[in-house]
Every structure is written in C-alpha cells, then in structure tokens.
Short mmCIF file of C-alpha atoms and ligand atoms in Angstrom, two decimals:
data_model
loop_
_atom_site.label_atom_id
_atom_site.label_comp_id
_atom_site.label_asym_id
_atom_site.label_seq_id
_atom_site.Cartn_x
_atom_site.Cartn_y
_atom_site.Cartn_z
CA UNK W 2 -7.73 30.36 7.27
CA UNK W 3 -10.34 27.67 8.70
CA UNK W 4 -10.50 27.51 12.10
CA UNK W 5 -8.12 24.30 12.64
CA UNK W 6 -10.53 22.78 15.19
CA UNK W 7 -13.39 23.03 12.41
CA UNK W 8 -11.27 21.62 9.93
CA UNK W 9 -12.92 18.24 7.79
CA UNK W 10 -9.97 16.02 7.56
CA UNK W 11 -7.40 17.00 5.53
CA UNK W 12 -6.58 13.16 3.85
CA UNK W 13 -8.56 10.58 2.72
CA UNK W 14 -11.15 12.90 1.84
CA UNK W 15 -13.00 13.99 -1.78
CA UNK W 16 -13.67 17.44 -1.66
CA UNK W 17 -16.36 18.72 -4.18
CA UNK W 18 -17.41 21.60 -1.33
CA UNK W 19 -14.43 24.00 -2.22
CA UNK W 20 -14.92 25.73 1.11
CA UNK W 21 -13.38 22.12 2.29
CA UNK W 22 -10.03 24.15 1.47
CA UNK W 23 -8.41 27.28 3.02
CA UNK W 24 -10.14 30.22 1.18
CA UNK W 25 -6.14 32.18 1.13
CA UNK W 26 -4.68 28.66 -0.45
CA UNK W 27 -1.95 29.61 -2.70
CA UNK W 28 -3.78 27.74 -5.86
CA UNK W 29 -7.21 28.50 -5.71
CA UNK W 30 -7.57 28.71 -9.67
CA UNK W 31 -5.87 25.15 -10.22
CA UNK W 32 -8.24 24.09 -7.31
CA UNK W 33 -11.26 25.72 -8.92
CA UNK W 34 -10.14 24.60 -12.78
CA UNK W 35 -9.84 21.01 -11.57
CA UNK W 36 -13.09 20.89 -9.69
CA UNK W 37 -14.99 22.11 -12.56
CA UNK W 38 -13.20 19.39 -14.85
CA UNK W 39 -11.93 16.30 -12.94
CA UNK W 40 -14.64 13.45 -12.23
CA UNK W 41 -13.21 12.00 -8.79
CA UNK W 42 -10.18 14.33 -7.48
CA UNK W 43 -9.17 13.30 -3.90
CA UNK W 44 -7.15 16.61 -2.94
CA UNK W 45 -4.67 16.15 -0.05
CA UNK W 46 -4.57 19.19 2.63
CA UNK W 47 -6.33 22.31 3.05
CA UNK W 48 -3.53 24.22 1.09
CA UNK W 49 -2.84 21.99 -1.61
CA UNK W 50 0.04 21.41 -2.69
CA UNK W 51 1.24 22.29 -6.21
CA UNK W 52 4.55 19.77 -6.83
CA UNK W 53 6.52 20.91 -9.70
CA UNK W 54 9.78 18.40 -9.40
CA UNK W 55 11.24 15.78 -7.25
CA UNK W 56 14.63 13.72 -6.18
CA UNK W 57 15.16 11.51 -4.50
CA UNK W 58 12.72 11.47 -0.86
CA UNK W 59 12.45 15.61 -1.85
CA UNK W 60 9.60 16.96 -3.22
CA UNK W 61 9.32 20.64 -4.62
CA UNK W 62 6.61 22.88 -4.84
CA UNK W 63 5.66 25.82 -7.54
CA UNK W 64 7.59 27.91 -5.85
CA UNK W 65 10.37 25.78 -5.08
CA UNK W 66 9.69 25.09 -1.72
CA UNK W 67 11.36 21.74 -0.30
CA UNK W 68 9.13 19.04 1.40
CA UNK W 69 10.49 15.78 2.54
CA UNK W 70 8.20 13.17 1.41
CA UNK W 71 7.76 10.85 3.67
CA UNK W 72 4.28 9.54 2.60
CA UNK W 73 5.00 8.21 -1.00
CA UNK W 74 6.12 4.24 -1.66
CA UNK W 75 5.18 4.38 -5.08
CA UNK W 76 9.04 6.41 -5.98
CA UNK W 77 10.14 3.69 -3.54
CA UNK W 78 14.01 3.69 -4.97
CA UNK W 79 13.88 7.52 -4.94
CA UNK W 80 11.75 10.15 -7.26
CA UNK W 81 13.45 10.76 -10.40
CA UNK W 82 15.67 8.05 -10.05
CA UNK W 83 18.32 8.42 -12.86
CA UNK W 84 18.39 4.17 -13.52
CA UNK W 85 15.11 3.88 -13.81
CA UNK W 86 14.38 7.29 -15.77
CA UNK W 87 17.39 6.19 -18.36
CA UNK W 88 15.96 2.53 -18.88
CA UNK W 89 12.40 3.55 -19.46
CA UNK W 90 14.03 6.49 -22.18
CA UNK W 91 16.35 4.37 -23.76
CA UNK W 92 13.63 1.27 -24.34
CA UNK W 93 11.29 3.73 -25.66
CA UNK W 94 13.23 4.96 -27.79
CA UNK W 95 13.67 1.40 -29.35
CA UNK W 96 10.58 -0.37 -29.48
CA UNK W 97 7.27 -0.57 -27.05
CA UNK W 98 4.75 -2.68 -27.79
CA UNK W 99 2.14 -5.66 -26.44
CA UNK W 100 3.50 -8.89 -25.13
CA UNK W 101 2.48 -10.75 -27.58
CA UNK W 102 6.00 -10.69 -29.63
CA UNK W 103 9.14 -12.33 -28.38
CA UNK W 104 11.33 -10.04 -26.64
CA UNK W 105 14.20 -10.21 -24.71
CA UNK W 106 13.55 -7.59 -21.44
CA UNK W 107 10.31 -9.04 -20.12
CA UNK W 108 11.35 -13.18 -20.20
CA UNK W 109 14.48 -11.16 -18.42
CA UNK W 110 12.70 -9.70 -15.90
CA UNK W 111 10.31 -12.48 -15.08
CA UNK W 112 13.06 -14.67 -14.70
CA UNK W 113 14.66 -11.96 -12.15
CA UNK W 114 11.59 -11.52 -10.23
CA UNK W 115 11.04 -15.10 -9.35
CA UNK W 116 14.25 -15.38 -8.53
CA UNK W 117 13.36 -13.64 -5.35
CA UNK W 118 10.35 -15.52 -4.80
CA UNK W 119 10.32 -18.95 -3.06
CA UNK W 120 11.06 -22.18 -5.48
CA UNK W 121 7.51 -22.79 -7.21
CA UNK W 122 6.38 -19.48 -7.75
CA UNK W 123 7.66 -19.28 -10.79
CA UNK W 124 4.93 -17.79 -13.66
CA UNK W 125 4.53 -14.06 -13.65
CA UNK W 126 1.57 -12.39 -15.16
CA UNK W 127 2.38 -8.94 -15.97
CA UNK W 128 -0.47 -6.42 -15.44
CA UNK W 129 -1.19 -2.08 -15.37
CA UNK W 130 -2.25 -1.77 -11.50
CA UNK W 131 -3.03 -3.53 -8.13
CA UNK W 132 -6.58 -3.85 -9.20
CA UNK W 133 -5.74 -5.77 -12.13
CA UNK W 134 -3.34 -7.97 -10.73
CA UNK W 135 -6.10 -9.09 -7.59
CA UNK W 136 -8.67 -9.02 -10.30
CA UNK W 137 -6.87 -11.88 -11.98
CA UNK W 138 -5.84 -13.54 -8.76
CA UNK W 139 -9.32 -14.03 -7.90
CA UNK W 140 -10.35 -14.96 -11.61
CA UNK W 141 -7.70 -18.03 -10.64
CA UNK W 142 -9.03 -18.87 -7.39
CA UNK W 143 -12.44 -18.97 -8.85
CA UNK W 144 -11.73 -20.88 -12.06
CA UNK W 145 -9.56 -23.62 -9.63
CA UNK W 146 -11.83 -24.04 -7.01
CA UNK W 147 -14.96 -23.67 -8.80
CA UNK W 148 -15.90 -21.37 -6.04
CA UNK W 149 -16.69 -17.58 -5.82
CA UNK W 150 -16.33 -16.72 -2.26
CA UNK W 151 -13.31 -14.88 -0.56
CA UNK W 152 -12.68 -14.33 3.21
CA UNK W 153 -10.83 -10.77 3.69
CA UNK W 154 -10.18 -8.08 6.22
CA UNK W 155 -12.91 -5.56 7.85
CA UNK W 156 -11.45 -2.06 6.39
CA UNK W 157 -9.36 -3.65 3.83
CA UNK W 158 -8.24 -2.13 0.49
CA UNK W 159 -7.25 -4.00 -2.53
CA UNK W 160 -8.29 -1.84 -5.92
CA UNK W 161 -11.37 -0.31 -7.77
CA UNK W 162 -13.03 -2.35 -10.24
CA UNK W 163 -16.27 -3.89 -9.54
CA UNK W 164 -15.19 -7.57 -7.68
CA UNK W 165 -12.41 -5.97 -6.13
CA UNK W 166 -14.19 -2.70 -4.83
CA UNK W 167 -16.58 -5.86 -3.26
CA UNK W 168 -13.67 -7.44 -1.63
CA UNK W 169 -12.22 -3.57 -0.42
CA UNK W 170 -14.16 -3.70 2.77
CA UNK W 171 -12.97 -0.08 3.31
CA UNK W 172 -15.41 1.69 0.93
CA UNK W 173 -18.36 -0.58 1.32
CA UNK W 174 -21.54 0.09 3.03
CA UNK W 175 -22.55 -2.88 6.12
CA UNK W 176 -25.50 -2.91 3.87
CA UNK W 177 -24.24 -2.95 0.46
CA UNK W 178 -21.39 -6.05 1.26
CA UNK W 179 -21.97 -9.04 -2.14
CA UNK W 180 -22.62 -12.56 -0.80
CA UNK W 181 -19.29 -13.47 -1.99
CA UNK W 182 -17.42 -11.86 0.65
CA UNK W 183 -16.85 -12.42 4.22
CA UNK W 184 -14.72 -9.67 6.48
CA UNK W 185 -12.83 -10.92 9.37
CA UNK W 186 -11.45 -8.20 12.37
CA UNK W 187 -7.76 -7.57 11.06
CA UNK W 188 -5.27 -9.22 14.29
CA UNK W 189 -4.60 -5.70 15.92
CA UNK W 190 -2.81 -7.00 18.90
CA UNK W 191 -3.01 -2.95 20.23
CA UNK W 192 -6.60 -1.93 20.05
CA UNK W 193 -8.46 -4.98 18.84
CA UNK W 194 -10.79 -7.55 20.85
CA UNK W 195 -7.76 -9.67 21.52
CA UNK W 196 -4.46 -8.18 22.56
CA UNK W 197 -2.92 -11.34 25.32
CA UNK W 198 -0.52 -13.87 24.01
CA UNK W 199 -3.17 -16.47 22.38
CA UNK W 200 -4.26 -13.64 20.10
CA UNK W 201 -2.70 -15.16 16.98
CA UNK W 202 -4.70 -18.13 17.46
CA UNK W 203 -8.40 -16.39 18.13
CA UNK W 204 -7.53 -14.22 15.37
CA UNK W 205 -7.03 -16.88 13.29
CA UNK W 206 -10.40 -19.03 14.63
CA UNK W 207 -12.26 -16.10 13.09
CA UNK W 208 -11.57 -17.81 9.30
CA UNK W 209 -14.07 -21.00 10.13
CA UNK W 210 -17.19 -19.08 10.89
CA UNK W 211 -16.53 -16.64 7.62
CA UNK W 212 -15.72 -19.85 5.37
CA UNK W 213 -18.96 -20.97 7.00
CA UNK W 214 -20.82 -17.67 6.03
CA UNK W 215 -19.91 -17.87 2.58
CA UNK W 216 -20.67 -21.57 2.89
CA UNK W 217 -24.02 -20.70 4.23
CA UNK W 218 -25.00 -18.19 1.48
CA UNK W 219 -23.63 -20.87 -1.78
CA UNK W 220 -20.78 -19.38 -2.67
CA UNK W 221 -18.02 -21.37 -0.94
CA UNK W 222 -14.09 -20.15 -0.78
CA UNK W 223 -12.26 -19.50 -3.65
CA UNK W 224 -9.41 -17.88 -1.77
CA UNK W 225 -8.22 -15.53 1.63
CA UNK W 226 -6.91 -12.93 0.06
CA UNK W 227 -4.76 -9.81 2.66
CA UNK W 228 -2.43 -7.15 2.29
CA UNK W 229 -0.18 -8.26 5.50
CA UNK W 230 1.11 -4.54 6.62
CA UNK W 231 -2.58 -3.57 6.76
CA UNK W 232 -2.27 -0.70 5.04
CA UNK W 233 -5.95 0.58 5.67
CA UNK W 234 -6.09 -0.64 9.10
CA UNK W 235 -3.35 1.50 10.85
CA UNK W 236 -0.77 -0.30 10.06
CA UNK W 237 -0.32 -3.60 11.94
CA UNK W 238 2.16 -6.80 12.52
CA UNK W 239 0.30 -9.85 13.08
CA UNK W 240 1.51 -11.72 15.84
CA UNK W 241 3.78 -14.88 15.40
CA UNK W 242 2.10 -17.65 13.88
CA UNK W 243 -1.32 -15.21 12.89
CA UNK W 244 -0.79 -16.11 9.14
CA UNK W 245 0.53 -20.37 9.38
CA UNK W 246 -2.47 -20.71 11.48
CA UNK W 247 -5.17 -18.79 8.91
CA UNK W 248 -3.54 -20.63 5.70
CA UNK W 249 -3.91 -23.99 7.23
CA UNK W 250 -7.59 -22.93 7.71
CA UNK W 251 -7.87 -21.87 4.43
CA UNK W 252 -6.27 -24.48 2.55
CA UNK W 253 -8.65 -27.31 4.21
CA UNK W 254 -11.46 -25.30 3.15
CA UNK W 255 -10.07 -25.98 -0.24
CA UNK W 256 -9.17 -22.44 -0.57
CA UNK W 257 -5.98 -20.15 -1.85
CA UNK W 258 -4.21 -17.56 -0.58
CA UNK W 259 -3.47 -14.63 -2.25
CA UNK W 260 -1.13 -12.14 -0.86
CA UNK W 261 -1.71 -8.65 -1.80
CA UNK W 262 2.26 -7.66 -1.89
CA UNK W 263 1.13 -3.94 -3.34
CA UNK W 264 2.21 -2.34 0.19
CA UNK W 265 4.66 -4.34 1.88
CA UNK W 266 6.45 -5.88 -1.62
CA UNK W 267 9.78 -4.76 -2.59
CA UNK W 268 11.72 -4.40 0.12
CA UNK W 269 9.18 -1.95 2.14
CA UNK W 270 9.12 -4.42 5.11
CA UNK W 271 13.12 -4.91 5.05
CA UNK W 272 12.68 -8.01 3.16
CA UNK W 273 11.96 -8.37 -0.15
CA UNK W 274 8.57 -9.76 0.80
CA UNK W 275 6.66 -8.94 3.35
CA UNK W 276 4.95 -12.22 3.98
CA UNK W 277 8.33 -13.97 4.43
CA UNK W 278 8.70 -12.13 7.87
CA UNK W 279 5.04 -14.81 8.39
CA UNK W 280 6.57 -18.23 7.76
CA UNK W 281 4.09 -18.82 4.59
CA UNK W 282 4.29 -19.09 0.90
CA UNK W 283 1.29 -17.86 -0.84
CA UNK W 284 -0.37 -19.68 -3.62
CA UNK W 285 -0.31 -16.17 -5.58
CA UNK W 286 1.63 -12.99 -5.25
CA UNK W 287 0.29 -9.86 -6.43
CA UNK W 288 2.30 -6.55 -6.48
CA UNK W 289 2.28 -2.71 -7.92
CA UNK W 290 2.79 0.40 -7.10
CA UNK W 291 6.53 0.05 -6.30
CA UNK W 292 7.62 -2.20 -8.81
CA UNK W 293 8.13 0.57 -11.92
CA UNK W 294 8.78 3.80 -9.77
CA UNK W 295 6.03 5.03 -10.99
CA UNK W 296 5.66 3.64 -14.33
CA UNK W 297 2.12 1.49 -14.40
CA UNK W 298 3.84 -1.61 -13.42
CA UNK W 299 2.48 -4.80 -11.97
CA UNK W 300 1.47 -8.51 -11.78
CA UNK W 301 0.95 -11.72 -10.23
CA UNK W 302 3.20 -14.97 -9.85
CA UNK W 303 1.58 -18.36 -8.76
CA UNK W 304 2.43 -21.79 -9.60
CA UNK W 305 2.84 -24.02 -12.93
CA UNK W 306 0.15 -25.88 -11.85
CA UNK W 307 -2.32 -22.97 -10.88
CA UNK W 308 -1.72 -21.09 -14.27
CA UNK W 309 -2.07 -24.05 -16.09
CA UNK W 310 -5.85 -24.92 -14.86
CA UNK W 311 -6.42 -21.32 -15.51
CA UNK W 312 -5.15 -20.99 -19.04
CA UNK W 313 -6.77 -24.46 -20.21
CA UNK W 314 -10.14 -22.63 -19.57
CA UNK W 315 -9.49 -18.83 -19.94
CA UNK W 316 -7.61 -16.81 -22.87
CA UNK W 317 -6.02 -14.12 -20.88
CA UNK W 318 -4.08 -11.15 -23.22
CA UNK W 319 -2.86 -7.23 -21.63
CA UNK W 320 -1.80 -5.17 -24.16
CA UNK W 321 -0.14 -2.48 -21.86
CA UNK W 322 1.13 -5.39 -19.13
CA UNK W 323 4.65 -6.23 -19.13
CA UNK W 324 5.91 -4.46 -22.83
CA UNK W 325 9.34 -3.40 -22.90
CA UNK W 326 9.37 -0.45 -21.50
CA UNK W 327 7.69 -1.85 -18.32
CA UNK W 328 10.33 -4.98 -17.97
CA UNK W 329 13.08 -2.37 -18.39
CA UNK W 330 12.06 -0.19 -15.86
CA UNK W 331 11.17 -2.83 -13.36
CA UNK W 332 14.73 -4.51 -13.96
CA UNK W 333 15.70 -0.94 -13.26
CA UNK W 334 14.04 -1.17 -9.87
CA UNK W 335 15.15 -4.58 -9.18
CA UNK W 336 18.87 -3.51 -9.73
CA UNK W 337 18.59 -0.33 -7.46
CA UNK W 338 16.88 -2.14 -4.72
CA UNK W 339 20.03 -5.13 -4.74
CA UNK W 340 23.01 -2.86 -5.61
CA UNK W 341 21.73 -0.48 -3.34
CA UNK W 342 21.58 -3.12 -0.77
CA UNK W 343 17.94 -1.25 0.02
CA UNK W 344 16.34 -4.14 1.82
CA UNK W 345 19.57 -3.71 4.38
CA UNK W 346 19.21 -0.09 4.20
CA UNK W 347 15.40 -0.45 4.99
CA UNK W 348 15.43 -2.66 8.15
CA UNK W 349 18.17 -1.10 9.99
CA UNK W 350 16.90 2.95 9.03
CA UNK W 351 13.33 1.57 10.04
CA UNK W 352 14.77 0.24 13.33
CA UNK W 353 16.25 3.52 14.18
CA UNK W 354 12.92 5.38 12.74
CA UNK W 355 10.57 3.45 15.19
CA UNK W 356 13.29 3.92 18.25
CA UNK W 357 12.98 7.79 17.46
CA UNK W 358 9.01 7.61 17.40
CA UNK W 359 8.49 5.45 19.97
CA UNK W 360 10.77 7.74 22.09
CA UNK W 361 8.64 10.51 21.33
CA UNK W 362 6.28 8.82 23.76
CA UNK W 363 7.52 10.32 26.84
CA UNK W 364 6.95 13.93 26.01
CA UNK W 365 3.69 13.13 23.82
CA UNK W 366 1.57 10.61 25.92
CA UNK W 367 -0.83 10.83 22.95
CA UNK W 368 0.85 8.44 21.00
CA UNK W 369 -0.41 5.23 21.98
CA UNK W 370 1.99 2.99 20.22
CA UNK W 371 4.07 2.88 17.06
CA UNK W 372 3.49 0.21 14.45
CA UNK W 373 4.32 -1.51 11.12
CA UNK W 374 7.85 -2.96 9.62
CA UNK W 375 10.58 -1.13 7.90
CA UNK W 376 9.83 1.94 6.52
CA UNK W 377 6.30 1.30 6.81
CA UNK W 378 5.23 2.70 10.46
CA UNK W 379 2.36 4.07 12.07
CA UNK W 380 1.99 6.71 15.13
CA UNK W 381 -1.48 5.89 16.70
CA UNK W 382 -3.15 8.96 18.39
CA UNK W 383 -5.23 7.98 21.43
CA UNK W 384 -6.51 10.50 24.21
CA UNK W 385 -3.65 10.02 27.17
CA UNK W 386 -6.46 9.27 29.79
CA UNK W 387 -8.81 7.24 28.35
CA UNK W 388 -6.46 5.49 25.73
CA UNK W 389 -9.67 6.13 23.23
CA UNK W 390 -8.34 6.71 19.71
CA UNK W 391 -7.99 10.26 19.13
CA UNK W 392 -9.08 11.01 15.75
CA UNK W 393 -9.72 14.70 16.21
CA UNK W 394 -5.69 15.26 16.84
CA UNK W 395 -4.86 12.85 13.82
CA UNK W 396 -6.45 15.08 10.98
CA UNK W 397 -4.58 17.90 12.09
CA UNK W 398 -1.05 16.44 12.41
CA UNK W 399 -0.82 16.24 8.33
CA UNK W 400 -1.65 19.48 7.59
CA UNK W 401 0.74 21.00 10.74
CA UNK W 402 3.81 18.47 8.77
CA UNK W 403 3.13 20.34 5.87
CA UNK W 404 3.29 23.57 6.71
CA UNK W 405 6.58 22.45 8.26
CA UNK W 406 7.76 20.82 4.94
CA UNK W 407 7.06 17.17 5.74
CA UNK W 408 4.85 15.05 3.89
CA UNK W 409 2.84 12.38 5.95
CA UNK W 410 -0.56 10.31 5.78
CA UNK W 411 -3.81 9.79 7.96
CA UNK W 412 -5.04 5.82 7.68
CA UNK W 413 -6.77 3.25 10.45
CA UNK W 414 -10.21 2.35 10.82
CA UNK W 415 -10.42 5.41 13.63
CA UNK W 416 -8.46 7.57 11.37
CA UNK W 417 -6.31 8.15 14.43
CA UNK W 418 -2.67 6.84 12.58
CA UNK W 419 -0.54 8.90 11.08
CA UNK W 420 1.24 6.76 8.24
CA UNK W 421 4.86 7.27 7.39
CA UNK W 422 5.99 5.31 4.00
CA UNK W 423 8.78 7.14 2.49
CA UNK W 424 10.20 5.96 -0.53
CA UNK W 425 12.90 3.13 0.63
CA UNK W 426 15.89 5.72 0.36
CA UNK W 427 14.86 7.60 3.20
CA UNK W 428 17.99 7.89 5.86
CA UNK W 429 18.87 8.77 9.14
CA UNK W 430 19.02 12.18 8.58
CA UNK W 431 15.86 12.33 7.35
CA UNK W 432 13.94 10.07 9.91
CA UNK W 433 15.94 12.71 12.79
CA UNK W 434 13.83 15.69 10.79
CA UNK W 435 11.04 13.89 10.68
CA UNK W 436 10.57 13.18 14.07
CA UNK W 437 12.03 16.54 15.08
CA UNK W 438 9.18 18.16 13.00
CA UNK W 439 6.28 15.75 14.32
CA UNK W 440 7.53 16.66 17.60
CA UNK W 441 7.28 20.01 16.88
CA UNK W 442 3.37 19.75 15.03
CA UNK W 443 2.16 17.86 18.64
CA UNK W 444 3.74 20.11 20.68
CA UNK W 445 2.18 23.12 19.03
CA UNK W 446 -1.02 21.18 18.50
CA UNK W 447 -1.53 19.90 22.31
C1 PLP O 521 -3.00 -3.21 -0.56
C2 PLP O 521 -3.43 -2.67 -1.89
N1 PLP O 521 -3.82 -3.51 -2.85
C3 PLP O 521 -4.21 -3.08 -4.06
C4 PLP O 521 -4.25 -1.73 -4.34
C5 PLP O 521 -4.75 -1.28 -5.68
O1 PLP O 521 -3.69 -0.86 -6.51
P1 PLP O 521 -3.97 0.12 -7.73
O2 PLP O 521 -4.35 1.45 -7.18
O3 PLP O 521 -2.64 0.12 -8.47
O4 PLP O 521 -5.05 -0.48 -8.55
C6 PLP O 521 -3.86 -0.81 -3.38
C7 PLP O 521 -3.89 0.65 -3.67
O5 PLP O 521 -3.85 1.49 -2.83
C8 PLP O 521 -3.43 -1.29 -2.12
O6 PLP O 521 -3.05 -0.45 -1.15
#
C-alpha cells in the first residue's frame, strides 16, 4: 500500500504513472491493459474498482462486493431500472433510426418535457451529450445577437469540444483563456470575497465589468451561460435574488441566458428544475446526463422565437439525437421521476441528509459547512483552527468510503468538498449509512 499521507488524489485525477495506484490493487492487469490501450482514462481511487452489476443506488464489484453509490446522478431513477431498461429493449427491437422520419415517441416526449418547463419554452432540440446541447446553445446566442462573447463562472464546467472546453473555466490555463470569454467568482456565500447579506447583489455587480471585458476585446455578449448547483465549485446555493439580479444585467447587455440544467435538472434539486428554486426563466435550457439513465440522452429547449432566427440562418440535423429509442427511454425517466413522486422523495430525503451531515459537525470540527440542494450536497473540509480549506484531508476521505463500501466524490476549486449525488432513489436508510460510514472514515482519518 502507498503511504496514505503520500497519496496523489485519488479523484479528479488522470493517471498515466501506474505507481499513481496501490501496487497490491486487486486489478492490476485491467489497470495495466487499459493504460497501454485507452487514450484519456481518468481512473477513480487507488484500488480501482472493477463494477460488474448494479440496482438500484447498489453497485457490485467483480467479486460481488456491495458499494452504495452515492456519487452517480447519471442512473438518477436507480441503476438498472426495469422501466427504463424495458422501453429502450422493446423500441429497439422495433425500429431506431435518425429524426428525420415522423415518429410518434419523440413529438411524445417533447411535448412531455415542456410540459414541465415554464409556458414559452416550448421547442426541444434533442442532442447525444451536455457538450452538444451548450454547443448549440451558444451557436443560438451567437447567431441572435450577432455576438461571440459569453460571461461564465471561474472553475466552471460545461463539456469538451473546442468552444465549450473555452467556456469550462475549470481546465483552462490563466494564460490560455479565448477573448470570447469572461469568468466571474461563482457567489460562494461560505468562503468567497463576499459572505454578509448584500452578497447577492456584489456578486451580481461582477457581470458589468466582464460584459465590459468582452466589450473591450470586440467580441460583445452573446449569452451568461451557468450550471446553478456549481457543480465544479463545491457545490453552492446562490443567495436570494443572486440570479434575477445577474439576468437583468445580462439581458440589457443584449445578452441570453443559458442554463446549464446537466447537474441540477430532473428533479436533483427537489424540483424539477433547479433554476426555478432562483425566480428566473432562462432563454435556453440545456440538460443530459440524467435524462436517459444512462442512455446518451440530451438537448436544449428555448423559445419559438429564438429557434426560429436560428433555423432561418443555420441547417441544424443529429442523426443519433432524439431517435426512438432515446424518446422512449427518456419518457421512461419522465414517468419514474412523476409516479415515483421523486422530486417529493428528493427534497424531503435531502432535508434529512443535510440535518445528518451538518450534525456531524460537532464531533468533526473539520467540516466547515454543508452545501447544495436535494440530493446534491457538499461536506467542505477546512482545518478547525484556521478555517483554511483542508484539501490534504479531502483526497483521502474517498478512498477511506470505499474501502468501507461507499461511493463518494472530491470537487471545489480547493478540492476540499466531498460531493454526494446519489442517484434520486437514495433513502433514509441509506443517507443513515452514509453518514455513519463518513463518520467513521474522519474519525479514523483525524
Ligand atoms: C454542468 C455540466 N454541463 C455540461 C457537462 C457536459 O456534459 P457531457 O459530459 O454529457 O458532454 C457536464 C459534465 O460533467 C456538466 O457537469
């Protein structure tokens, strides 16, 4: 075994060193095979894990081994979810093919999905990833402003191909940012410049002088475009009237906003949406991951008028986006997250999730506070005396959880928040073992 305290972080990390993993890790050959093959393999913990099968929020290793996942929203109505598994079988065995033929399923499954949005956001582009969808969102923005500019978050992630990987602040080098893009500080109302109670607003102030920039350099705003649980940031609520306050901006800058719905869509947040806990409608939605269980599944929905000015001057086809067996499975989802009264289910289990973690508190002075909506929350590690983030703790928790058969994530701009985003079936039972076996990992670990 590596010496724990020597450790490289265990998540988050690409590995080509294969001394990065423990030298006695049960699959060394599958390690070795995939390092000599695999182009870009991000390898979670220093004993990988080898996941044969799952149900439901379990996950089971080669040798059968039960973890409770409580990392993955992609499964978000359970792994292996018997709806969603039958629909996708049953419409492949009938027909799959390109959108471009009229078909019952996907006009069905548009029509459900803006049914949950708010009245005007009503045409759905159907898409493969996140990327894809934000891709497209800021092909619209640019085409209907004329503009090329976008305003996002420091340490914000929103997909990999070449515009987007620009706008995913995350991965980018201070020296390598594009003109078009200007980073604001995320509103962390915990550890950020401005934690008192007029922090919404001088978050918000921080839009002008980045339209400016973008002004400044000739490429003007085409759109703000955020993920609003922060997903690469820790894991953060904006304060009460953060996101009114930044649209207004935007708009009379003769921007859009885009929200980035691939994290907190779908009921993660306890609502459908997360940005209806903000008070705004967005001028385009764009959503993934959870929307087809795990089948490539997602899109965009905007306005008539919006797609309209974009389609009078761009052909847009995607073979793979929205066929059949797509709009099945995401009516699959759809029906499991409403019959399963899941965005119920979600606020109330993520109510008594945070309780348990914030109570944790008084025995583990290292956590600094708990954040994030639903079952969407982070633990932030800080040093009890100095209230410093504590990053050296955090990349050990994950691989402690695992050895204890719970499955957890690293994120934050420290890398000092553990990230817990279980898929939405996750129950009480499960959020008591969960914090039972974190309690454990920092007791052994402190
Ligand atoms: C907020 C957010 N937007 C977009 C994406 C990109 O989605 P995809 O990996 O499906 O391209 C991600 C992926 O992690 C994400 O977290």
């Amino acid at each position: 075994m590596t010496e724990a305290s020597t450790r490289p972080a265990s998540l988050g990390a690409a590995h080509t060193d294969l001394s990065a993993y423990d030298a006695d890790t049960t699959e060394r050959a599958l390690i070795e095979r995939r390092a000599r093959h695999l182009g870009v393999g991000l390898l979670f913990y220093h004993d990988p894990i080898h996941l044969v099968r799952a149900d439901g929020v379990w996950m089971y290793d080669a040798d059968d081994r039960a973890y409770l996942d409580c990392y993955n929203n992609v499964p978000s109505v359970g792994h292996s979810n018997r709806r969603v598994v039958d629909a996708m079988v049953t419409q492949a065995a009938i027909l799959n093919t390109h959108t471009r033929y009229l078909h019952e399923e996907v006009v069905a499954y548009a029509e459900e999905l803006t049914a949950t949005l708010p009245d005007g956001l009503d045409r759905v582009v159907f898409v493969n990833s996140g990327t894809e969808a934000n891709e497209l969102a800021m092909r619209i923005a640019r085409t209907v402003t004329g503009k090329r500019g976008a305003v996002v978050m420091e340490n914000g992630y929103h997909g990999n191909s070449n515009l987007i990987a620009d706008l995913s602040l995350m991965g980018v080098a201070p020296d390598a940012r594009a003109p078009h893009v200007a980073g604001v500080e995320p509103p962390d109302i915990h550890a950020g410049p401005f934690t008192g109670d007029d922090a919404a607003e001088r978050y918000a102030a921080l839009i002008d002088p980045a339209i400016a920039e973008l002004d400044d350099r000739g490429e003007g705003l085409a759109a703000f475009i955020c993920d609003g649980i922060f997903d690469s940031q820790g894991g953060l609520e904006a304060p009460a009237g953060y996101f009114p306050d930044v649209y207004t901006r935007v708009r009379a800058a003769g921007g859009l906003c885009i929200a980035d719905e691939v994290q907190p869509g779908f009921a993660r947040t306890g609502l459908m949406w997360g940005f209806s806990h903000e008070g705004v409608v967005p001028d385009i939605v764009t959503f993934g991951k959870p929307a087809g269980n795990g089948y490539p599944l997602a899109g965009l929905v905007t306005t008539d008028e919006l797609m309209n000015a974009f389609t009078s001057r761009n052909i847009y086809f995607n073979t793979f986006g929205g066929n059949p067996v797509a709009a099945a499975v995401g009516r699959a989802v759809l029906d499991e997250i409403v019959d399963r009264d899941l965005c119920a289910h979600v606020a109330e289990t993520g109510a008594y999730l945070r309780a348990a973690l914030e109570g944790l508190h008084a025995s583990h002075p290292e956590i600094g506070n708990v954040r994030g909506r639903g079952l969407y929350q982070g633990i932030a590690l800080v040093d009890p005396t100095t209230g410093d983030p504590n990053p050296g703790l955090a990349r050990l928790v994950p691989d402690a959880m695992r050895d204890a058969g719970a499955l957890m994530g690293m994120t934050g701009r420290h890398g000092n928040v553990l990230k817990v985003r279980p898929p939405l079936v996750f129950d009480r039972a499960n959020a008591d073992q969960l914090v039972a076996t974190l309690d454990r990992a920092l007791t052994d670990l402190t």
